[in-house]
XYZ file of C-alpha atoms in Angstrom:
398
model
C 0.000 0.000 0.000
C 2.945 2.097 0.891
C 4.872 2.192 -2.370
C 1.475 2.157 -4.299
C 0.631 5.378 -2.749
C 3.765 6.737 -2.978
C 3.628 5.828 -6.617
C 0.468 7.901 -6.449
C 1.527 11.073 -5.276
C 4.918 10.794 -7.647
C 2.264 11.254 -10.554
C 0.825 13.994 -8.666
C 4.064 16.107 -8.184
C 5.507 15.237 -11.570
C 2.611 16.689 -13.333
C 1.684 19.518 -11.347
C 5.222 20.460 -10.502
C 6.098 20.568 -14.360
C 2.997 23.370 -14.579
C 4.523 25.249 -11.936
C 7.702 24.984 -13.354
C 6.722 26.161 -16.952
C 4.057 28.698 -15.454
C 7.347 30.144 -13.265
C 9.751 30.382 -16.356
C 6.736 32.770 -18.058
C 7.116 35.328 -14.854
C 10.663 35.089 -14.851
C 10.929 35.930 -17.994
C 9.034 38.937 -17.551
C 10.280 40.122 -14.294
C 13.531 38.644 -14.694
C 14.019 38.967 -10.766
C 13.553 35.696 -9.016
C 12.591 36.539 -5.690
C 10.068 38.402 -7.098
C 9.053 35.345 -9.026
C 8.446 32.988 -6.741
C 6.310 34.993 -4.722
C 4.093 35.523 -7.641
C 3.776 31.321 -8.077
C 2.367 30.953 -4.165
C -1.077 30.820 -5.296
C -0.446 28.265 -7.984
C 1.267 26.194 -5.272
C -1.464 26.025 -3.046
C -3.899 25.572 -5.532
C -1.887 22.415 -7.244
C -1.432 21.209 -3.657
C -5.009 20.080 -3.479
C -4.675 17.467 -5.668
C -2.752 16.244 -2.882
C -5.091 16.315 -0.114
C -6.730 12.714 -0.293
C -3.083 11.139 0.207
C -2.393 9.876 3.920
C -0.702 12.526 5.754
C 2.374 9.389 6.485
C 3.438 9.463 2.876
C 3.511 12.980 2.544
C 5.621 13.378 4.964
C 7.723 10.929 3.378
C 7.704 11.953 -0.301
C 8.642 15.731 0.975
C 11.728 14.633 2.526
C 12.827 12.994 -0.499
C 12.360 15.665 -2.381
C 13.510 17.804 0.019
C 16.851 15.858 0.008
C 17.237 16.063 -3.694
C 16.279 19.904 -3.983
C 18.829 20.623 -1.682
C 21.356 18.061 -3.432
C 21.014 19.821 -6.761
C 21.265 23.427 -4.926
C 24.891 22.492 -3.876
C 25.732 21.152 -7.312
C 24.610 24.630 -8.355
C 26.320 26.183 -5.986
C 29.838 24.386 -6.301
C 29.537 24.690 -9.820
C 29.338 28.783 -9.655
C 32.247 29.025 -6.780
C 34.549 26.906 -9.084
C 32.699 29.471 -12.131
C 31.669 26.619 -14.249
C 28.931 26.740 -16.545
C 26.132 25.626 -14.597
C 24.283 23.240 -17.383
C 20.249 24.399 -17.983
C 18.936 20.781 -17.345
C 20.173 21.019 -13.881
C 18.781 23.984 -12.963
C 15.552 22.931 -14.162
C 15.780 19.716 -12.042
C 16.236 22.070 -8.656
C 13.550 24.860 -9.727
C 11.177 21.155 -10.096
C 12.325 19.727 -6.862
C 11.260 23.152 -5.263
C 8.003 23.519 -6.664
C 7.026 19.452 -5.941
C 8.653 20.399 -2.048
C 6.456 23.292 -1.951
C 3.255 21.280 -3.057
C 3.726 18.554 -0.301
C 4.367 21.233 2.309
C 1.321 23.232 1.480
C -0.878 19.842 1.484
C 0.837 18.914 4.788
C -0.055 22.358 6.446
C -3.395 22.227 4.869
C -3.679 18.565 6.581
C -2.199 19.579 9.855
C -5.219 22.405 10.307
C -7.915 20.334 8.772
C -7.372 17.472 11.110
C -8.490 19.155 14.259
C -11.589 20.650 12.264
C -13.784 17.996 14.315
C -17.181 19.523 11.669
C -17.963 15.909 11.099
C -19.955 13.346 13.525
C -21.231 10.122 13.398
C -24.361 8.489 15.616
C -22.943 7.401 19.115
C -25.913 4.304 19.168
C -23.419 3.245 16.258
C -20.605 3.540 18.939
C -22.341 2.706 22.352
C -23.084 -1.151 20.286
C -20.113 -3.169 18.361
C -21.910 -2.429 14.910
C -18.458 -2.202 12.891
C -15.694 -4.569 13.603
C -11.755 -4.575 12.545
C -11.749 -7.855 11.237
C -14.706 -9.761 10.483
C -15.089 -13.356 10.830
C -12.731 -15.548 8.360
C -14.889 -16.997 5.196
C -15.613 -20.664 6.847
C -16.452 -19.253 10.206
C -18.588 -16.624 8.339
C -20.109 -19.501 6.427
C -21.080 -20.811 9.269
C -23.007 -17.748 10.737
C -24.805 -17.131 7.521
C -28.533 -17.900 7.512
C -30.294 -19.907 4.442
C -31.697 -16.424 2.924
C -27.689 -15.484 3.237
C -28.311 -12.951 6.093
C -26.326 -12.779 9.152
C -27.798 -12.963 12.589
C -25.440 -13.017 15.148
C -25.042 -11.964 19.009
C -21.915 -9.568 19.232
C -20.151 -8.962 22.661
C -18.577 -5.342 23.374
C -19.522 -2.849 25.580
C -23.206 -3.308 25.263
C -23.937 -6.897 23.932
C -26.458 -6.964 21.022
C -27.812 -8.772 17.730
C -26.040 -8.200 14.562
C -27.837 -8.537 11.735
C -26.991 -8.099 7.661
C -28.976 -9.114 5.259
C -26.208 -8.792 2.715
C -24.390 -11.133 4.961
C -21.578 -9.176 5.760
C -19.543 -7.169 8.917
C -19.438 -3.827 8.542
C -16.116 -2.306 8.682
C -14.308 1.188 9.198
C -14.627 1.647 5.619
C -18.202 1.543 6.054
C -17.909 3.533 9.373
C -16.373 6.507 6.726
C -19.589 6.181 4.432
C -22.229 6.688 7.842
C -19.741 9.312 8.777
C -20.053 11.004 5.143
C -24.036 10.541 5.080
C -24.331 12.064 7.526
C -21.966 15.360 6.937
C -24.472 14.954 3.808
C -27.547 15.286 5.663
C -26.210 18.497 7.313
C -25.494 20.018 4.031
C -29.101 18.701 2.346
C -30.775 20.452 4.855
C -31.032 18.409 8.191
C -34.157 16.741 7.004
C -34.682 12.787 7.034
C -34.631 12.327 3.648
C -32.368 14.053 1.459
C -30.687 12.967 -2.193
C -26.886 13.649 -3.091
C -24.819 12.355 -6.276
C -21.806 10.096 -5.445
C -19.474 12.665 -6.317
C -21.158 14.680 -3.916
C -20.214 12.120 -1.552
C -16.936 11.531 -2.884
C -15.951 15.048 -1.809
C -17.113 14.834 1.631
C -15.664 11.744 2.308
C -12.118 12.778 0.952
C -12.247 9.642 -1.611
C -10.932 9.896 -5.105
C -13.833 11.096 -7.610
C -13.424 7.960 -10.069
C -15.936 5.035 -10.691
C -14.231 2.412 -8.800
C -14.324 4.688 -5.740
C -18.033 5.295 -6.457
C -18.593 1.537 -6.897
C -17.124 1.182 -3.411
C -19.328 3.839 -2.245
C -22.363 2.377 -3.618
C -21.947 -0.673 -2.205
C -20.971 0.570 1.590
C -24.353 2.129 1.264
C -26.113 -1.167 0.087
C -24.303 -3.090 3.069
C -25.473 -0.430 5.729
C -28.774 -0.276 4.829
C -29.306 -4.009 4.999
C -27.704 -3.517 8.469
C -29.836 -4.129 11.877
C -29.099 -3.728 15.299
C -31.202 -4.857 18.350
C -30.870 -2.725 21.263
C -32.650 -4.281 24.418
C -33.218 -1.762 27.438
C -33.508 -3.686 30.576
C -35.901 -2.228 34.048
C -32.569 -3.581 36.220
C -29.199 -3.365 34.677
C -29.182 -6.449 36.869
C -31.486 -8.312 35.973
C -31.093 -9.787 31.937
C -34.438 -10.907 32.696
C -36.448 -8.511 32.499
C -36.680 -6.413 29.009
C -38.367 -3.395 29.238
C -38.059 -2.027 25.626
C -36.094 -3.861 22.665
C -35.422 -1.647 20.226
C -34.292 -2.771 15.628
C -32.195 0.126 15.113
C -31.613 0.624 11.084
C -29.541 3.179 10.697
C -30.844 3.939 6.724
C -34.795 2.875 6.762
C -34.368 2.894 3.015
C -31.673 3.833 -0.079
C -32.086 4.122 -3.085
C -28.853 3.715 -5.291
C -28.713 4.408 -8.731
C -25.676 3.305 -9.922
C -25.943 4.754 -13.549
C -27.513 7.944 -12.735
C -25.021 7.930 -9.902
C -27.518 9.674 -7.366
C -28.627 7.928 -4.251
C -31.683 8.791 -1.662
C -31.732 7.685 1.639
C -34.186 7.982 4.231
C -32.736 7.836 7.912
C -34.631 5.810 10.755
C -36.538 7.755 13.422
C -33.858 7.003 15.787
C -31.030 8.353 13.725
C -32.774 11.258 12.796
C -33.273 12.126 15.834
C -29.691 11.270 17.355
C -28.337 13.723 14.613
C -30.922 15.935 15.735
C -30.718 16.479 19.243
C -26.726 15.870 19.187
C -26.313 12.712 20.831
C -23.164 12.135 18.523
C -19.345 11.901 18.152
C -17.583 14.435 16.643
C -14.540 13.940 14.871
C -12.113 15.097 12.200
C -12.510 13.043 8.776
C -9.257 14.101 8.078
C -7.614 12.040 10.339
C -9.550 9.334 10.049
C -8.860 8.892 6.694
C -4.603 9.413 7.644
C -5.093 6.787 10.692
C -3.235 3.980 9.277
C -4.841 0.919 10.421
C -8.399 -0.063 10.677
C -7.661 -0.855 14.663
C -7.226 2.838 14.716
C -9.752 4.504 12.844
C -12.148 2.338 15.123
C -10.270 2.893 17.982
C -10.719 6.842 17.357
C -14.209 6.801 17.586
C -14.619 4.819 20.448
C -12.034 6.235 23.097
C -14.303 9.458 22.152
C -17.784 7.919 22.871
C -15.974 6.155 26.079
C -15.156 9.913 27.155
C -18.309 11.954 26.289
C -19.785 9.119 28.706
C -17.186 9.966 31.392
C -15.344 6.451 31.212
C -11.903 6.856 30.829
C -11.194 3.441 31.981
C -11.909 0.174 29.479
C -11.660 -3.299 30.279
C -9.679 -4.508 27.802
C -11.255 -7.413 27.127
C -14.573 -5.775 26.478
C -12.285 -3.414 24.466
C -11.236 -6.067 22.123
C -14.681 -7.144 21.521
C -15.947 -3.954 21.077
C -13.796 -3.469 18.202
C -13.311 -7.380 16.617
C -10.092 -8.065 17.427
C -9.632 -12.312 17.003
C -6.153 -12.356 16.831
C -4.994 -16.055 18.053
C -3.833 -14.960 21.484
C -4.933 -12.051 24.142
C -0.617 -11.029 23.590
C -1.410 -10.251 19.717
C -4.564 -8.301 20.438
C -3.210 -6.303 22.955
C -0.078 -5.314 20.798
C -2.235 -4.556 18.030
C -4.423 -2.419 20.563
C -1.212 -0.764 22.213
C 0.057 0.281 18.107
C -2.910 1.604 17.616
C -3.185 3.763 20.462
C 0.325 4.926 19.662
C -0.617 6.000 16.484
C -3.725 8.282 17.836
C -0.747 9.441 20.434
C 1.282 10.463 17.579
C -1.189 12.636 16.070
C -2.922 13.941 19.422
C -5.563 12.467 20.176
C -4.613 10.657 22.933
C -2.703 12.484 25.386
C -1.517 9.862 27.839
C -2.491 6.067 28.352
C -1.403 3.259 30.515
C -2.139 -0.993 31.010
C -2.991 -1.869 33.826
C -2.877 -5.509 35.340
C -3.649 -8.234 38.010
C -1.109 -10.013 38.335
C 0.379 -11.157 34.710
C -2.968 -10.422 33.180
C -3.309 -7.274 31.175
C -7.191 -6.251 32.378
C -7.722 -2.184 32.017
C -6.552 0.604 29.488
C -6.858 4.378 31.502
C -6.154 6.802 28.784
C -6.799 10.874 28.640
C -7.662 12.561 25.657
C -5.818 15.881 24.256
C -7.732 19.154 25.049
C -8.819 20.000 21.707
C -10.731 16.322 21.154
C -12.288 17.310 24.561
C -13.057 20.885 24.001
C -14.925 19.695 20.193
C -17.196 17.152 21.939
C -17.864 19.216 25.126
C -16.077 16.610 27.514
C -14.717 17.959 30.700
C -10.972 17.915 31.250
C -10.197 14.981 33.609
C -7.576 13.724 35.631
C -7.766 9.524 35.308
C -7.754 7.654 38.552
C -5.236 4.734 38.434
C -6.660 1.262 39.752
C -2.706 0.818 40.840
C 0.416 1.358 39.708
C 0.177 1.483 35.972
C 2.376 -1.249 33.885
C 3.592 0.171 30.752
C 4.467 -2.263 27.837
């Protein structure tokens, strides 16, 4: 995926950074004062530079050091070649005033990135959260064969923080992927005017999602869509929390009551359940940046991101880590490989400040608790008080 991507954002750079470089060599010419010049190509910078914005903020990062490194390599070759007043040939000068403009891009998308992932203006239904409706790794294809149901349907109890029945009639888990499409619908209902039903095209959705407007992208989309709305939760709400005995209220949450996708017309209408609606409504939500989750790099993470929020906004900063790994479908083969995938996952929301501080915490050899505190801007965007955690005992660090 790495090179790939990387392979990706070459393209990008070589194309764009070829335009800046001819568009530069017009204003030179005219001016014929290069400071002056490249103050003048700023604005075509920045506006190239959004052709990188889709790209994970990782290989960025990458790709500008590279071409930072070779900028600066052919800047000394320049320079040498002047002090020892050689002829310095055209074809290397062209190659730095390149390397510049391509540097220039990826820093402008990187800044651009940096300020657009604490812009938490997106939010996605905490019922979605509060239940273990999408799952990391779903089961593997004979143990889903297993699960599935003559008609092809799923039907299964989930464990997590609140138990419940999963059902699909598709006969498939939903995963972050499909997290990123509810998160998109519903930035799409905000912009469609708040109401229940509302229509968008999929490059409508495209753009809000941050995905690539091409038709395999839409294909993906259309079928994330298909897969949610053939998804069911049951959410049982007890008189004793207990007593498992006694149901009060069970509750089929849908999250789409209906969607229609039209895959040549490349429109879609959905109609949101009751209960959605009127989560979005009333603000019983998570907010969150969909530019970072799209840079989180694995899908432990991107789940991981929404739920230490929901865990906060209900004042639990303290997760049983067994609960934790059901909550987000982690089967590795032993507890050792789903807690390491857990602990580089919650490094990675470290790195980019989310979390602020975390900590295992055991009985004896057994890992059993995760006590984590959130940075002050995640707080501050989903109106969680600050905190100071309260240690069972002393905290083991892995």
């Amino acid at each position: 995926m790495g090179k790939q991507l990387s392979k990706t954002i070459t393209l990008i750079i070589d194309k764009y950074g070829n335009y800046l470089l001819q568009r530069y060599n017009q204003i030179f010419s005219h001016l014929q004062n290069e400071e002056y010049s490249l103050q003048q190509m700023k604005t075509h910078i920045d506006e190239y530079a959004q052709y990188l914005y889709t790209r994970k903020m990782l290989e960025l990062k990458r790709m500008s050091t590279t071409i930072r490194e070779q900028n600066l390599s052919y800047s000394k070759q320049i320079y040498d070649l002047r002090v020892s007043q050689n002829t310095v040939p055209q074809e290397l000068l062209s190659k730095e005033k390149l390397t510049y403009f391509q540097a220039a891009m990826l820093e402008s998308a990187i800044r651009y990135k940096e300020i657009d992932q604490k812009k938490n203006d997106y939010s996605i239904d905490k019922d979605l959260l509060d239940y273990p409706v999408m799952t990391v790794r779903g089961p593997y294809s004979d143990k889903l064969d297993t699960l599935k149901q003559h008609d092809g349907s799923i039907r299964t109890k989930r464990k997590g923080f609140k138990s419940t029945y999963y059902i699909n009639k598709n006969g498939v888990f939903l995963s972050p992927f499909d997290g990123r499409t509810l998160i998109g619908l519903g930035k799409m209902w905000e912009l469609k005017g708040r109401e229940r039903q509302f229509e968008f095209t999929f490059n409508e959705l495209s753009k809000v999602v941050h995905a690539n407007n091409q038709g395999g992208d839409y294909n993906l989309l259309a079928e994330s869509i298909v897969n949610i709305a053939a998804t069911s939760i049951v959410l049982d709400e007890f008189k004793d929390d207990n007593d498992d005995y006694e149901k009060a209220v069970t509750h089929i949450h849908s999250p789409i009551s209906e969607a229609v996708v039209d895959r040549e017309q490349r429109q879609v209408k959905i109609l949101f359940s009751e209960r959605m609606h009127s989560n979005l409504l009333s603000g019983k939500v998570v907010n969150l940046s969909m530019t970072l989750f799209n840079d989180l790099g694995t899908e432990t993470s991107k789940i991981l991101y929404l739920t230490l929020i929901q865990k906060a906004k209900d004042g639990h900063f303290l997760i049983e880590t067994k609960q934790l790994f059901e909550q987000l479908g982690l089967n590795g083969s032993t507890s050792y490989k789903n807690l390491q995938t857990l602990k580089s996952a919650i490094e990675e929301l470290c790195a980019y400040d989310v979390v602020y501080d975390y900590s295992f915490l055991k009985k004896g050899r057994v890992t059993t608790h995760l006590n984590f505190s959130l940075s002050d801007w995640v707080l501050a965007h989903n109106n969680i008080a600050s905190h100071n955690p309260t240690y069972l005992e002393e905290p083991v660090l892995f």
